[in-house]
mmCIF file of C-alpha atoms and ligand atoms in Angstrom:
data_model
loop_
_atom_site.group_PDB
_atom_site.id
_atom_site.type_symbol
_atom_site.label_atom_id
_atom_site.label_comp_id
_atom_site.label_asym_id
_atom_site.label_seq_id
_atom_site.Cartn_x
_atom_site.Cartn_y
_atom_site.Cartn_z
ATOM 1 C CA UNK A 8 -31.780 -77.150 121.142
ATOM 2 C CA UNK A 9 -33.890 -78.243 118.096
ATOM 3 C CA UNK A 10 -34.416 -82.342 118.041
ATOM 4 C CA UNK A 11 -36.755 -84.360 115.542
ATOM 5 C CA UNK A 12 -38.517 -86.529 116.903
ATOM 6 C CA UNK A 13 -42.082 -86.778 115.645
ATOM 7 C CA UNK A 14 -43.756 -85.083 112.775
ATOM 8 C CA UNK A 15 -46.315 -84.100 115.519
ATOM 9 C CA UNK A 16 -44.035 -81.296 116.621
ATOM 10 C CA UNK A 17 -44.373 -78.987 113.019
ATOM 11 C CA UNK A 18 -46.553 -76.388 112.716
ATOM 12 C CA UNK A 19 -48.069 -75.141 109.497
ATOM 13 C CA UNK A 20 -45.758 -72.367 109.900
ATOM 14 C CA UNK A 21 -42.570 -74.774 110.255
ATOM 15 C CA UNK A 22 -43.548 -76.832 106.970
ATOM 16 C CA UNK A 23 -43.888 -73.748 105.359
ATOM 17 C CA UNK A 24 -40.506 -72.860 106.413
ATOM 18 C CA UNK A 25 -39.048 -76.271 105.749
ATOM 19 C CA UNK A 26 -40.188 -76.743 102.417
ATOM 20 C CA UNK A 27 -38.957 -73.407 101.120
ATOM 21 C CA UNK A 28 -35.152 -74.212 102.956
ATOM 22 C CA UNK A 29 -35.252 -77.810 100.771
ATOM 23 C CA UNK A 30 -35.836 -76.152 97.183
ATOM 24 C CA UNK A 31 -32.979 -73.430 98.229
ATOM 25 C CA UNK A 32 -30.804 -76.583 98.879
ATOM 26 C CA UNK A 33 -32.177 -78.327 95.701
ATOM 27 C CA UNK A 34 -30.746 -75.416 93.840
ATOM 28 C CA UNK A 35 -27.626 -75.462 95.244
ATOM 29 C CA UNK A 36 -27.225 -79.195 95.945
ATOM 30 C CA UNK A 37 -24.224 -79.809 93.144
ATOM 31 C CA UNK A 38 -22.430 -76.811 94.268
ATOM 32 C CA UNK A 39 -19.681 -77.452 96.964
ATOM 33 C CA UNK A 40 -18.611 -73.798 97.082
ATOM 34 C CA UNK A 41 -21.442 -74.040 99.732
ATOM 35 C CA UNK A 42 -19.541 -75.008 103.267
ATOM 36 C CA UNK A 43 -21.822 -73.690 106.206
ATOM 37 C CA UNK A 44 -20.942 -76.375 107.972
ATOM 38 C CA UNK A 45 -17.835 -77.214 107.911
ATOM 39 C CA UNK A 46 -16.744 -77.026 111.294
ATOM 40 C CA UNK A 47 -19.312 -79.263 112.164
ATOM 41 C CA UNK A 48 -19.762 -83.207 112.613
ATOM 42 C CA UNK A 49 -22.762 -85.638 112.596
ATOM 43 C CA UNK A 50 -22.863 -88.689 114.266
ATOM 44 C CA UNK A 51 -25.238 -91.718 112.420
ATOM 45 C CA UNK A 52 -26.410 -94.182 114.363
ATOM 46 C CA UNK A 53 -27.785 -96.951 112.396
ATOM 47 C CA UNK A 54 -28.997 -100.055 114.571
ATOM 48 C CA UNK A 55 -31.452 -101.139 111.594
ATOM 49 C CA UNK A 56 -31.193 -101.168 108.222
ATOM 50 C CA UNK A 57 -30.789 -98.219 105.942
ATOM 51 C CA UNK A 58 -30.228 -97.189 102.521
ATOM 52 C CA UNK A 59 -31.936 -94.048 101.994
ATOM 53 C CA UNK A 60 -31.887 -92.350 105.155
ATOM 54 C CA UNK A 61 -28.281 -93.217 106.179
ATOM 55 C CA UNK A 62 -26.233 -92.239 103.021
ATOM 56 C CA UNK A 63 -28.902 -88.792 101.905
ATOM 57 C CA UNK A 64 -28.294 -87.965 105.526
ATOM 58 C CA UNK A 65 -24.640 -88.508 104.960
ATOM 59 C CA UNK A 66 -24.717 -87.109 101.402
ATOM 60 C CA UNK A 67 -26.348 -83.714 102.739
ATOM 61 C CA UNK A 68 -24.067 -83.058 105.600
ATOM 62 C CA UNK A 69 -21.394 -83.501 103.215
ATOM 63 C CA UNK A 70 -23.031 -81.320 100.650
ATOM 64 C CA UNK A 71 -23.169 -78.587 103.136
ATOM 65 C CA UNK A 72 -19.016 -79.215 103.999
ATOM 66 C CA UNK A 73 -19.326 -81.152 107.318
ATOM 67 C CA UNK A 74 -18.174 -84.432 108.383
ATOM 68 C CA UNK A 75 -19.596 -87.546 109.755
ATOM 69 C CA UNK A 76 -18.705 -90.119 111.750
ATOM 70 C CA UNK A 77 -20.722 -93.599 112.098
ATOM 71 C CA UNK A 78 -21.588 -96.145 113.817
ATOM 72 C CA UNK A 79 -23.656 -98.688 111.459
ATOM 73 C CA UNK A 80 -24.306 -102.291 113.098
ATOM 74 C CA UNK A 81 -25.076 -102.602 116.481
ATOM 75 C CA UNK A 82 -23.087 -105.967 117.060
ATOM 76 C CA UNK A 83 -19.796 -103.489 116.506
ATOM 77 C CA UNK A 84 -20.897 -101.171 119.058
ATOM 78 C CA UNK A 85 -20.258 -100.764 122.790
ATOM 79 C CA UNK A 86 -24.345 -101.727 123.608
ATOM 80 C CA UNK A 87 -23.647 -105.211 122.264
ATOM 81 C CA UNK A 88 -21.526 -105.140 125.074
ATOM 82 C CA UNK A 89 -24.186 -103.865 127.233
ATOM 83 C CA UNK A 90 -24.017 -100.301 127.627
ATOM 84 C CA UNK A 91 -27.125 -98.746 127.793
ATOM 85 C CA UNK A 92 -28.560 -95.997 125.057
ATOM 86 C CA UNK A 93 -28.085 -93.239 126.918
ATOM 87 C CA UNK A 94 -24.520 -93.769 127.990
ATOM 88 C CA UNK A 95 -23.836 -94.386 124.310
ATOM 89 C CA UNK A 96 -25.693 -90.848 123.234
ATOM 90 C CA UNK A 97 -23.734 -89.201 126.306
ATOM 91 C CA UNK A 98 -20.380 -90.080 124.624
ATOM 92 C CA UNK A 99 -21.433 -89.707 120.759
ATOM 93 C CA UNK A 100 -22.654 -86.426 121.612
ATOM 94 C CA UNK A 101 -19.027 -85.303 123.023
ATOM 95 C CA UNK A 102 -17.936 -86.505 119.326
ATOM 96 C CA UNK A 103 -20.650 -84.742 117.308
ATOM 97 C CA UNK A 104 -22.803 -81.548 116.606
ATOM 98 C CA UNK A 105 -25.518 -83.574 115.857
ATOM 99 C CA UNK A 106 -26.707 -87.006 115.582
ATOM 100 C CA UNK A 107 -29.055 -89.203 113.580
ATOM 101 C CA UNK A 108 -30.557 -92.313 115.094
ATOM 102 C CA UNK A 109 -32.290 -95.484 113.780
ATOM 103 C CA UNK A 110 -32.969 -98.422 116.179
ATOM 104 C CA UNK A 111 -36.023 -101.031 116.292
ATOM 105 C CA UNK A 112 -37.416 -99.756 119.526
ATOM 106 C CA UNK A 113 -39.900 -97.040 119.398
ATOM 107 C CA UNK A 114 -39.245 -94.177 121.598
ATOM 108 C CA UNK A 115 -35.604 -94.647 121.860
ATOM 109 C CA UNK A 116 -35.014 -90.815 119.668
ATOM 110 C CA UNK A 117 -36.719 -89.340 122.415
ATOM 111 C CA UNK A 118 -34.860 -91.471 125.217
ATOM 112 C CA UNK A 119 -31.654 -90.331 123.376
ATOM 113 C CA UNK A 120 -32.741 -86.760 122.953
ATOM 114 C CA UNK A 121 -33.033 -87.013 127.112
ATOM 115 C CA UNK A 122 -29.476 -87.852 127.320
ATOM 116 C CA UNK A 123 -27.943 -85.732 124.048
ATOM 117 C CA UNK A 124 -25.793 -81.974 124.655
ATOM 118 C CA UNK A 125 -26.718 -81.790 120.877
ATOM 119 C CA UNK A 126 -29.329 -81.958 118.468
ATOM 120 C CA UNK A 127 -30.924 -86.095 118.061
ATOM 121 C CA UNK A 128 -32.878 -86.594 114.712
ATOM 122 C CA UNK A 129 -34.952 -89.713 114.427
ATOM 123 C CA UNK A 130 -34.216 -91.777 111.640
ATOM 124 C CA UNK A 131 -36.736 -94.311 112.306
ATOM 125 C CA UNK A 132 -37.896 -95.675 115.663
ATOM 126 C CA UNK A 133 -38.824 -99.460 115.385
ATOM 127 C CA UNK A 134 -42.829 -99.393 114.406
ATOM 128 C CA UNK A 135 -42.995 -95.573 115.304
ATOM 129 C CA UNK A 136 -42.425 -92.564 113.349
ATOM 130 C CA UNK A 137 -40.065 -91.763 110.826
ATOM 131 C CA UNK A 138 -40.712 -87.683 110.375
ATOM 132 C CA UNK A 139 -37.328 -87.157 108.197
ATOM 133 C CA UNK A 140 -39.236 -89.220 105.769
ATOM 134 C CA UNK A 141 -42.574 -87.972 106.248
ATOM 135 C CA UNK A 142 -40.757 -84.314 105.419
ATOM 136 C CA UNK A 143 -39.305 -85.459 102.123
ATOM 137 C CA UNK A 144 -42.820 -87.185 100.956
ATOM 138 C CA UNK A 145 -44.752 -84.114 101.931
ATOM 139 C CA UNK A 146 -41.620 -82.075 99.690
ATOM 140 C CA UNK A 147 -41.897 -84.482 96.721
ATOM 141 C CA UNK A 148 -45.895 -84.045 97.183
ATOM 142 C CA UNK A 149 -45.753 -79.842 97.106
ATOM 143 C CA UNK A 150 -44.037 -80.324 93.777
ATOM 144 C CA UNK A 151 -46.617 -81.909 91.746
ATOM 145 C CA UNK A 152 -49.283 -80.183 94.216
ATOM 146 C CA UNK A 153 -47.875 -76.876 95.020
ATOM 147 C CA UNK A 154 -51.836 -76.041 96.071
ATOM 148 C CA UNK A 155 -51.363 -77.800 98.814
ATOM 149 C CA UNK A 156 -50.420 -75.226 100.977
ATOM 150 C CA UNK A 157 -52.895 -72.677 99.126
ATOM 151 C CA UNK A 158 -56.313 -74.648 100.169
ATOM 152 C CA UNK A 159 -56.637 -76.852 97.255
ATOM 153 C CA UNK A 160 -58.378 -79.868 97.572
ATOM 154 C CA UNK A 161 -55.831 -83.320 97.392
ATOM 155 C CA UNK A 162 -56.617 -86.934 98.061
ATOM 156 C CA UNK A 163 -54.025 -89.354 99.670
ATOM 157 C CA UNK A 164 -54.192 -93.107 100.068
ATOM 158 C CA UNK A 165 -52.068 -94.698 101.922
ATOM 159 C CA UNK A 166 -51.876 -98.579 101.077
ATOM 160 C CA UNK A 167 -51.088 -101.646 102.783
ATOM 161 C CA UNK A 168 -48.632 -102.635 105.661
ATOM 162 C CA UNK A 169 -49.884 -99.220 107.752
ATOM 163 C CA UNK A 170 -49.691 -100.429 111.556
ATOM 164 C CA UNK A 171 -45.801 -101.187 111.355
ATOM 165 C CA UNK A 172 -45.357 -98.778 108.643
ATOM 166 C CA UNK A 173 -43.652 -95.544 110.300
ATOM 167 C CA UNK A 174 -43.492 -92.985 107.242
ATOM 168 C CA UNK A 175 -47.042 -93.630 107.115
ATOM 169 C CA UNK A 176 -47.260 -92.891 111.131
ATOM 170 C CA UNK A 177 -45.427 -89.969 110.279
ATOM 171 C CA UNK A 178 -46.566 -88.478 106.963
ATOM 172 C CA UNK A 179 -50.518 -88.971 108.041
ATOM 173 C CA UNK A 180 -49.992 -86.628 111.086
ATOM 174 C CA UNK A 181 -47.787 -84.151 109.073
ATOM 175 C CA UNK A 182 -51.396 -84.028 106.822
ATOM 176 C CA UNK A 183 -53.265 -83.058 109.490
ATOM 177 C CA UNK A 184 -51.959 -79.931 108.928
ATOM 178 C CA UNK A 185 -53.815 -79.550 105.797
ATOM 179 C CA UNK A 186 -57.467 -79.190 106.341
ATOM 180 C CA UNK A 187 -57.811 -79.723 102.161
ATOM 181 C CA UNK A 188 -56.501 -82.614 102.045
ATOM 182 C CA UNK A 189 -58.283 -85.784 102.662
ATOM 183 C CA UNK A 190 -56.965 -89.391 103.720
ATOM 184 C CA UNK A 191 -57.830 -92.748 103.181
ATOM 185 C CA UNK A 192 -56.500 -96.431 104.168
ATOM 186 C CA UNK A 193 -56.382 -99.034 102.585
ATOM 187 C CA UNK A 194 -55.289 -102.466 104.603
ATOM 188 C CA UNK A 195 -56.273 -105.571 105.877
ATOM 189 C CA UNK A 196 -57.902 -105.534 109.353
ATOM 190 C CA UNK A 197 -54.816 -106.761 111.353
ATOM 191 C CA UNK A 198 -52.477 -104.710 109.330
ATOM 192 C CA UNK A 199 -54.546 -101.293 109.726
ATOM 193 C CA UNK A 200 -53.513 -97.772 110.884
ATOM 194 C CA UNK A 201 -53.311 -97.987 114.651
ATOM 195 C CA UNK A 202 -55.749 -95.560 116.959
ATOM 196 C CA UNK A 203 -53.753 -93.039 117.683
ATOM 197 C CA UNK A 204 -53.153 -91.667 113.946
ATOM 198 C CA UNK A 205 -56.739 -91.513 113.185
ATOM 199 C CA UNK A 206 -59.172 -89.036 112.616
ATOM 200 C CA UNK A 207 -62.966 -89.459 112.423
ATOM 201 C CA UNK A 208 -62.548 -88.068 108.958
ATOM 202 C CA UNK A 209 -60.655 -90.893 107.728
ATOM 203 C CA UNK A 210 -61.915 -93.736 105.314
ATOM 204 C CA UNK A 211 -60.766 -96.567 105.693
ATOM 205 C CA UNK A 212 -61.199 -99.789 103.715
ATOM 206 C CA UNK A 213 -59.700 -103.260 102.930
ATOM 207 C CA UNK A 214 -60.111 -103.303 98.932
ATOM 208 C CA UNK A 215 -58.219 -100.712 96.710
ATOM 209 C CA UNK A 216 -61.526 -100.618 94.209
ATOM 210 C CA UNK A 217 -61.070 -98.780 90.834
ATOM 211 C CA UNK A 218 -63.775 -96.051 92.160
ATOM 212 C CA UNK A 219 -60.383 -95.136 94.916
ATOM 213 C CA UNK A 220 -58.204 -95.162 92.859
ATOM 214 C CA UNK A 221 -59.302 -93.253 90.197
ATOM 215 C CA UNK A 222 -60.067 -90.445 92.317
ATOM 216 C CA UNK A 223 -56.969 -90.385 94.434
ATOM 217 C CA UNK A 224 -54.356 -87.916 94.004
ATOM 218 C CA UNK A 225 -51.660 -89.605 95.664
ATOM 219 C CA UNK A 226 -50.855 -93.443 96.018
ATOM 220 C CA UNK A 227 -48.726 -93.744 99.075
ATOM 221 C CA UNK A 228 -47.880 -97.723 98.843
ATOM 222 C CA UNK A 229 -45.552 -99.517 101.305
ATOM 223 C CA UNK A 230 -43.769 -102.557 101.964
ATOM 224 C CA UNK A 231 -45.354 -105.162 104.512
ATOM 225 C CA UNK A 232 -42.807 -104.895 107.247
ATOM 226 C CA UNK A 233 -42.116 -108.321 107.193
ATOM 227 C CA UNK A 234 -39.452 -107.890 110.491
ATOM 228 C CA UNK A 235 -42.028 -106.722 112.651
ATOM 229 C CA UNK A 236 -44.102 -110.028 112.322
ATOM 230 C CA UNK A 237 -44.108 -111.799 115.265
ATOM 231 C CA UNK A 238 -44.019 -115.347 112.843
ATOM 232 C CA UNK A 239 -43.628 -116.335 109.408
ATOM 233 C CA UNK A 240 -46.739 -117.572 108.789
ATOM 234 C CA UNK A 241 -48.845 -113.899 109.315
ATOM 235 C CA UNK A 242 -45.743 -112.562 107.162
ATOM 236 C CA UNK A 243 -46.542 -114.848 104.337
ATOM 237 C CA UNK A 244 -50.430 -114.820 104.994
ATOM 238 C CA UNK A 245 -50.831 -111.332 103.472
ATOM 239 C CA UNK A 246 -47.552 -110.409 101.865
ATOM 240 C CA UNK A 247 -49.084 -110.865 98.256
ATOM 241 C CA UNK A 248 -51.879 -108.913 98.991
ATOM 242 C CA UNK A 249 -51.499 -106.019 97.250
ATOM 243 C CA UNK A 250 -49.737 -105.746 94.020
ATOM 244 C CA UNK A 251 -49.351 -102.826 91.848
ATOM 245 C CA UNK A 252 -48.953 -103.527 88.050
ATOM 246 C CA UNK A 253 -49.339 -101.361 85.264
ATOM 247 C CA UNK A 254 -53.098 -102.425 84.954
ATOM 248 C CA UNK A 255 -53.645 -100.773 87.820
ATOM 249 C CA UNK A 256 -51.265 -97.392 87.603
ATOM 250 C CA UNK A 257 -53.446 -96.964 84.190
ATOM 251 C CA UNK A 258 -56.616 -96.783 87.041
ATOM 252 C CA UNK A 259 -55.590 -93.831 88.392
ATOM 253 C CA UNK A 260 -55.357 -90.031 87.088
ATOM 254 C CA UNK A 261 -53.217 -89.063 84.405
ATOM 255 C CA UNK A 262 -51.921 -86.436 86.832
ATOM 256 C CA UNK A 263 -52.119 -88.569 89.851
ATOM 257 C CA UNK A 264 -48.795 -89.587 91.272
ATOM 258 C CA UNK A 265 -47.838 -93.016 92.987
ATOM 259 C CA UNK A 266 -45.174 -92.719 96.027
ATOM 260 C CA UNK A 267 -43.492 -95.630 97.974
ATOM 261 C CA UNK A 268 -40.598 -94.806 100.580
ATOM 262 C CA UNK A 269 -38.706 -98.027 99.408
ATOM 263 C CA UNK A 270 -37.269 -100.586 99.489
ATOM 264 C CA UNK A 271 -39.891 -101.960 97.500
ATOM 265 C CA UNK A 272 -39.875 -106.278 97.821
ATOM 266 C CA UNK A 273 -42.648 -107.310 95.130
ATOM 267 C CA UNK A 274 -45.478 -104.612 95.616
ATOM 268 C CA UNK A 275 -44.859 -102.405 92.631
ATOM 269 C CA UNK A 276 -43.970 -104.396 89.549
ATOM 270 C CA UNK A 277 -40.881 -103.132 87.546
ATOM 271 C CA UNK A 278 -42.632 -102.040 84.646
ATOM 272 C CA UNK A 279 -44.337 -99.673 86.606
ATOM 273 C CA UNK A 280 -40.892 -97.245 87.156
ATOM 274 C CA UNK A 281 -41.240 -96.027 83.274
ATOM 275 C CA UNK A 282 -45.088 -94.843 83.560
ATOM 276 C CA UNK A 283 -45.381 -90.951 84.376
ATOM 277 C CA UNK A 284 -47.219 -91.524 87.421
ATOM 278 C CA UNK A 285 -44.367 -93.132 88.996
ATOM 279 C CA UNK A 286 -42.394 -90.970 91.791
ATOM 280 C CA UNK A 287 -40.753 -92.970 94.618
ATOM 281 C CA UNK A 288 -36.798 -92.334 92.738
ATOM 282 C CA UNK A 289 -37.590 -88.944 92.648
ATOM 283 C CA UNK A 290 -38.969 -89.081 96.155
ATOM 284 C CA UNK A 291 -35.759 -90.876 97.355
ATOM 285 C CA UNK A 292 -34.026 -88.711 95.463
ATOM 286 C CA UNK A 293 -35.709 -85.343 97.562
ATOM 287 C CA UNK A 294 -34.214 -86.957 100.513
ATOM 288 C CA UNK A 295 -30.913 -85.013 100.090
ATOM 289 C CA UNK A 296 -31.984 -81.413 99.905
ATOM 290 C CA UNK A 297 -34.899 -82.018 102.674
ATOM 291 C CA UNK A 298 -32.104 -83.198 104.606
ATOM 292 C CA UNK A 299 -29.597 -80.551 104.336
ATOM 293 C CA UNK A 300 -32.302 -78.079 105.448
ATOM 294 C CA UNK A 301 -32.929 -80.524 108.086
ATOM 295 C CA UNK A 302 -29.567 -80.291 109.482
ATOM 296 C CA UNK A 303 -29.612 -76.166 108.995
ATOM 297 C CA UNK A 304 -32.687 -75.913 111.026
ATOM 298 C CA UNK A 305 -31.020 -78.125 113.566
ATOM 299 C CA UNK A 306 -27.257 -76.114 113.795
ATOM 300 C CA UNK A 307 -28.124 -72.682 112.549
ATOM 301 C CA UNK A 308 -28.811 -71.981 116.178
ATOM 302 C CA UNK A 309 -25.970 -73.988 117.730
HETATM 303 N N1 CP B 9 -37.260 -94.977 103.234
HETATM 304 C C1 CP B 9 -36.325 -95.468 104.066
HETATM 305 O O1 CP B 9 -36.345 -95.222 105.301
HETATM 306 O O2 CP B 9 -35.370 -96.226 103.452
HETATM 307 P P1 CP B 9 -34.121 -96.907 104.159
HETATM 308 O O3 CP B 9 -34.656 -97.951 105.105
HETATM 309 O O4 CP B 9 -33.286 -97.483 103.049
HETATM 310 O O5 CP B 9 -33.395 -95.846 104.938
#
């Protein structure tokens, strides 16, 4: 049985793989003649927010003619009653072929995977990892730097809120697949990349300085995870921090690209969505074909 559950479990090999499954599905994405699966149900278990991953999960299982059932605020399920996680994943997985979860407390994918008779994607554990993500970044990346998997050299910054940020967790380690490509953090010291998601080829830094970004390839920016503060006060001590405007987009390459895995609150400035360097739609956007050969890599074997 095939779970995701960190991006630490995908081999060069398996990106390769992955990648080259999401632009089949890209090309067939808006034609519903395709129905591989559509004796087949997911299950999406949402106990955080979602936009994104919720609905492109939903869209793609659709997409590839299966159904889905949903449960999408925890106060409406059976655990705000007290039942445990892994009676919950016990019965959902007599429901579904596979499931997708999202809950605030890293480590409960795995937990659920423990319990599961079918395959348990994670959709976001609390501060954790968020590898679905990371998958769809690394896609959106291969298709403005398709030398990425042919040795060529790439630099990545990631930027700001990066020890609660998970796709950050999560697309870092997926890098470290890539010996060409080179990664640097940029944060303040409490808000840094925690230990176990560094290398001692990292750079790391607290200032974005022009010198960075004009020789980065790819911006990664993210929100400050302002529900993972323990108060208000450290929230609002550093949550103006870092601001991108179209001043500084103009800093970077011409061919340079600027991601974010939204929702954005005030870090990117709107006027920034019309420059060319700007790709988080299309990155959101990726989501649904990643996705579908997400769920294909998960079933096919089933
Ligand atoms: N990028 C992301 O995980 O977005 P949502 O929280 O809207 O799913």
């Amino acid at each position: 049985m095939k779970h995701i559950l960190s991006a630490k479990q995908f081999s060069r090999i398996d990106l390769e793989y992955l990648m080259s499954e999401a632009r089949k599905m890209d090309t067939i994405l808006d034609k519903w003649g395709n129905r591989m699966f559509d004796e087949k149900i997911m299950a999406t278990l949402f106990y955080e927010p979602s936009t994104r991953t919720r609905l492109s999960f939903e869209s793609a299982m659709m997409r590839l003619g299966g159904k889905v059932i949903s449960e999408t605020d925890i106060t409406f399920s059976s655990q705000s009653k007290g039942e445990i996680l892994g009676d919950t994943i016990r019965i959902v997985s007599g429901y579904a072929d596979i499931i997708t979860i999202r809950s605030k407390n890293t480590g409960d994918a795995l937990l659920a995977s423990q319990y599961s008779r079918v395959p348990v994607i994670n959709a976001g554990d609390g501060s954790g990892e968020h590898p679905t993500q990371a998958l769809l970044d690394l896609y959106t990346i291969s298709k403005d730097f398709p030398g990425i998997f042919t040795g060529e050299k790439l630099k990545v910054t990631f930027v700001w809120d990066l020890r609660y940020g998970r796709t950050v967790h999560s697309l870092s380690l997926l890098l470290r697949n890539f010996p060409n490509v080179s990664l640097s953090f940029v944060a303040p010291e409490n808000l840094n990349l925690p230990e176990q998601y560094r290398t001692e080829k990292d750079i790391f830094s607290d200032v974005l300085s022009d010198e960075l970004l004009s020789s980065t390839d790819v911006i990664y920016m993210t929100r400050v995870q302002k529900e993972r503060f323990p108060d208000t006060e450290s929230y609002d001590a550093v949550k103006d921090a870092f601001i991108f405007d179209t001043t500084t987009v103009e800093k970077m390459k011409s061919n340079a690209i600027l991601m974010h895995p939204l929702p954005r609150v005030n870090e990117i400035i709107l006027d920034v969505d019309n420059l060319p360097q700007a790709r988080y739609f299309e990155q959101a956007r990726n989501g649904v074909p990643m996705r579908m050969a997400l769920i294909k890599y998960c079933l096919e074997q089933q």
